Amino acid sequence: MSVPSALRIGALVEGYRAGAFTPGEVVRDVYARIAAVRDQPIWIHMISRDAAMARVAELEADAAARALPLYGVPFAVKDNIDVAGLATTAGCPAYSRVAGESATVVNRLLAAGAILIGKTNLDQFATGLVGVRSPYGACSSVFGSEYISGGSSSGSAVAVAAGLVSFSLGTDTAGSGRVPAAFNNLFGAKPTRGLISAAGVVPACRSLDCVSIFALDAGDAAAVMQVAEGYDPADPY
């Protein structure tokens, strides 16, 4: 059985359990898909294929890891969310800084077995609902280049809708996690403020911001939410 074209979490988990394919096969397929998408400025930073495959090797060598809820599931994060060792730009090259540690939510997802593929484009400083306010280029909707992707979590939405990752993280202050979902036929989950820690997220409006989830269906969004949520003393909300 080949890697499914729609990278739904449930389909990947079932396929791994049945031995139909492996995380290594899925990740190699993901990088092939990314290489084939040349007309969308989805990514600001990519995890190298070698680094992603090293992560795969660690997971595949750990028998206990196979029981993790997001084992072998590829994902992306909006580039206003910190990932240790990678630059966080918030869509502004002059702001760029290398994160010393990952955001709490990223650590939770990695601990659950997910595989990070890269950091995605956004309306600069997450202020905008159209997805075109980025010096890295403007993503369009997957339904046509004449349509906007929606913002500010443009790259995060398009990465999922284009079949490059199973889910992604965005942020939502006033619609940034829901407008791009609607424009790309996705489920955009906006949690109650504080349900998912915003520690390690560049704020647009700290009292309103939350980390949002883009997924192909409600079940996938719920599966990610169950892993991502939880109290964090580093987040005052």
C-alpha positions as MATLAB code, in Angstrom:
seq = 'MSVPSALRIGALVEGYRAGAFTPGEVVRDVYARIAAVRDQPIWIHMISRDAAMARVAELEADAAARALPLYGVPFAVKDNIDVAGLATTAGCPAYSRVAGESATVVNRLLAAGAILIGKTNLDQFATGLVGVRSPYGACSSVFGSEYISGGSSSGSAVAVAAGLVSFSLGTDTAGSGRVPAAFNNLFGAKPTRGLISAAGVVPACRSLDCVSIFALDAGDAAAVMQVAEGYDPADPY';
ca = [
       0.000    0.000    0.000;
       1.326    3.442   -0.920;
       1.301    6.547    1.251;
      -2.240    8.016    1.140;
      -2.654   11.221   -0.861;
      -4.566   12.807    2.026;
      -2.301   12.662    5.061;
      -5.074   12.311    7.627;
      -3.767   11.417   11.069;
      -6.127    8.478   11.454;
      -5.083    7.031    8.092;
      -1.396    7.312    8.949;
      -1.820    5.742   12.390;
      -3.810    2.837   10.918;
      -1.314    2.378    8.104;
       1.632    2.264   10.499;
      -0.092   -0.273   12.715;
      -0.951   -2.455    9.734;
       2.589   -2.258    8.334;
       1.266   -0.728    5.097;
       3.958    1.953    5.137;
       6.489    3.455    7.552;
       7.169    6.966    8.860;
      10.284    6.978    6.694;
       8.236    6.340    3.567;
       5.762    9.052    4.531;
       8.454   11.654    5.188;
      10.293   10.872    1.943;
       6.980   11.266    0.123;
       6.325   14.571    1.914;
       9.636   16.027    0.730;
       8.912   14.867   -2.821;
       5.542   16.617   -2.669;
       7.146   19.810   -1.349;
       9.690   19.783   -4.180;
       6.851   19.545   -6.691;
       5.038   22.637   -5.351;
       7.007   25.467   -6.915;
       4.400   28.202   -7.232;
       3.572   28.777   -3.564;
       5.838   30.575   -1.032;
       4.603   28.322    1.770;
       7.830   27.940    3.723;
      10.116   30.429    5.446;
      12.312   27.755    7.014;
      12.486   24.068    6.133;
      13.828   21.259    8.281;
      16.407   19.575    6.076;
      15.400   16.208    4.679;
      18.385   14.626    6.444;
      17.363   16.103    9.807;
      13.785   14.930    9.346;
      14.970   11.447    8.441;
      17.199   11.399   11.529;
      14.084   12.148   13.601;
      12.301    9.317   11.785;
      15.138    6.936   12.582;
      14.883    7.772   16.287;
      11.156    7.106   16.300;
      11.361    3.890   14.297;
      14.103    2.539   16.581;
      11.984    3.103   19.699;
       9.328    0.408   20.014;
       7.525    2.379   22.726;
       7.216    5.392   20.409;
       4.809    3.497   18.161;
       2.100    3.910   20.785;
       2.421    7.703   20.791;
      -0.731    9.489   19.555;
       1.032   11.423   16.777;
       3.691    8.837   15.907;
       5.154    9.606   12.493;
       2.715   12.430   11.717;
       4.259   15.334    9.729;
       3.360   18.891   10.732;
       4.311   22.534   10.243;
       4.257   25.635   12.428;
       3.655   29.279   11.640;
       6.850   31.317   11.774;
       5.790   33.380   14.758;
       6.093   30.243   16.938;
       9.526   29.362   18.284;
      11.378   26.203   17.324;
      14.729   25.699   19.044;
      17.675   26.313   16.733;
      15.591   27.915   13.984;
      15.007   31.584   13.295;
      11.657   33.102   14.175;
      10.888   35.919   11.744;
       7.173   36.649   12.275;
       7.311   37.505    8.584;
       9.872   40.281    9.102;
      13.530   39.581    8.202;
      14.750   42.507   10.314;
      13.097   40.990   13.385;
      14.584   37.518   12.824;
      16.169   35.812   15.837;
      17.211   32.236   16.519;
      15.067   30.637   19.208;
      16.913   29.155   22.153;
      14.040   26.845   22.993;
      10.835   25.680   21.393;
       7.380   26.928   22.253;
       5.580   24.743   24.785;
       3.057   23.564   22.202;
       5.818   22.475   19.796;
       7.480   20.459   22.545;
       4.171   18.757   23.355;
       3.665   17.730   19.733;
       7.210   16.433   19.340;
       6.878   14.446   22.558;
       3.749   12.854   21.065;
       5.750   11.551   18.109;
       5.020   14.201   15.478;
       7.665   15.116   12.890;
       8.294   18.799   12.185;
       8.787   19.650    8.509;
       9.170   23.412    8.605;
       7.987   26.910    9.499;
       5.445   28.666    7.372;
       4.746   32.034    5.799;
       2.356   34.564    7.340;
       1.073   38.102    7.147;
       3.855   40.100    8.792;
       3.621   40.009   12.607;
       0.339   38.077   12.187;
      -1.547   41.282   11.406;
      -3.807   40.719    8.416;
      -6.528   38.414    7.123;
      -5.527   38.162    3.467;
      -2.162   36.364    3.418;
      -0.471   38.777    1.007;
       1.378   41.018    3.495;
       4.665   39.112    3.540;
       8.100   39.939    2.132;
       8.494   36.204    1.512;
       5.718   36.243   -1.093;
       1.955   35.819   -1.108;
       0.370   32.382   -0.886;
      -2.784   31.823   -2.894;
      -5.681   29.519   -2.141;
      -5.185   25.937   -3.277;
      -8.274   26.474   -5.468;
      -6.510   28.903   -7.783;
      -3.824   31.542   -8.033;
      -6.469   34.234   -8.550;
      -7.792   33.666   -5.014;
      -6.121   34.786   -1.795;
      -5.171   32.197    0.806;
      -6.516   34.184    3.705;
      -4.318   35.223    6.598;
      -2.503   35.701    8.703;
      -1.679   31.973    8.936;
      -1.433   31.658    5.158;
       1.423   29.183    4.804;
       0.143   26.972    7.601;
      -3.223   26.570    5.888;
      -1.845   25.991    2.402;
       0.687   23.419    3.658;
      -2.175   21.253    4.943;
      -4.575   21.904    2.064;
      -1.876   21.081   -0.501;
      -1.247   17.713    1.155;
       2.268   18.518    2.370;
       1.651   17.875    6.081;
      -1.094   16.306    8.151;
      -1.718   19.360   10.327;
      -0.200   22.690   11.159;
      -0.148   25.310   13.851;
      -1.243   28.856   13.236;
      -2.256   31.663   15.534;
      -5.619   33.394   15.866;
      -6.163   36.855   17.267;
      -9.112   38.024   15.199;
      -9.626   35.308   12.601;
      -6.124   34.329   11.515;
      -6.733   30.664   12.263;
     -10.189   30.484   10.713;
     -10.175   32.655    7.587;
      -7.366   30.683    5.875;
      -9.112   27.447    6.874;
     -12.315   28.580    5.176;
     -10.478   29.737    2.044;
      -8.709   26.358    1.711;
     -11.478   23.931    2.765;
      -9.900   23.004    6.093;
     -10.963   22.714    9.698;
      -9.578   25.638   11.670;
      -9.753   25.078   15.413;
      -9.556   28.144   17.641;
      -9.203   27.033   21.279;
     -10.336   28.980   24.297;
      -7.618   31.432   25.320;
      -5.096   29.666   27.523;
      -6.164   26.115   26.634;
      -3.027   25.782   24.505;
       0.000   27.586   25.866;
       1.135   30.651   23.943;
       4.575   30.621   25.590;
       7.101   30.939   22.787;
       4.689   32.726   20.441;
       5.424   36.234   19.117;
       2.342   38.223   20.194;
       0.130   40.267   17.913;
      -2.140   41.115   20.853;
      -1.072   39.085   23.874;
      -4.418   39.233   25.667;
      -6.282   37.861   22.620;
      -3.783   35.585   20.849;
      -4.111   31.842   20.823;
      -2.407   28.987   18.984;
      -4.759   27.519   16.392;
      -4.828   24.207   14.530;
      -5.341   23.508   10.825;
      -6.463   19.980    9.954;
      -8.200   18.029    7.201;
     -11.117   16.982    9.397;
     -12.586   17.514   12.839;
     -11.215   14.241   14.168;
      -7.655   15.209   13.282;
      -8.096   18.641   14.862;
      -9.389   16.999   18.037;
      -6.466   14.547   18.118;
      -3.971   17.401   17.922;
      -5.891   19.442   20.483;
      -5.759   16.603   23.012;
      -1.971   16.563   22.761;
      -1.439   20.313   22.553;
      -3.652   21.485   25.401;
      -2.642   21.670   29.038;
      -1.594   23.992   31.808;
       1.699   25.816   31.385;
       3.050   28.042   34.180;
       4.995   29.988   31.537;
       1.711   31.276   30.057;
      -0.075   33.768   32.342;
      -3.368   33.162   30.540;
];
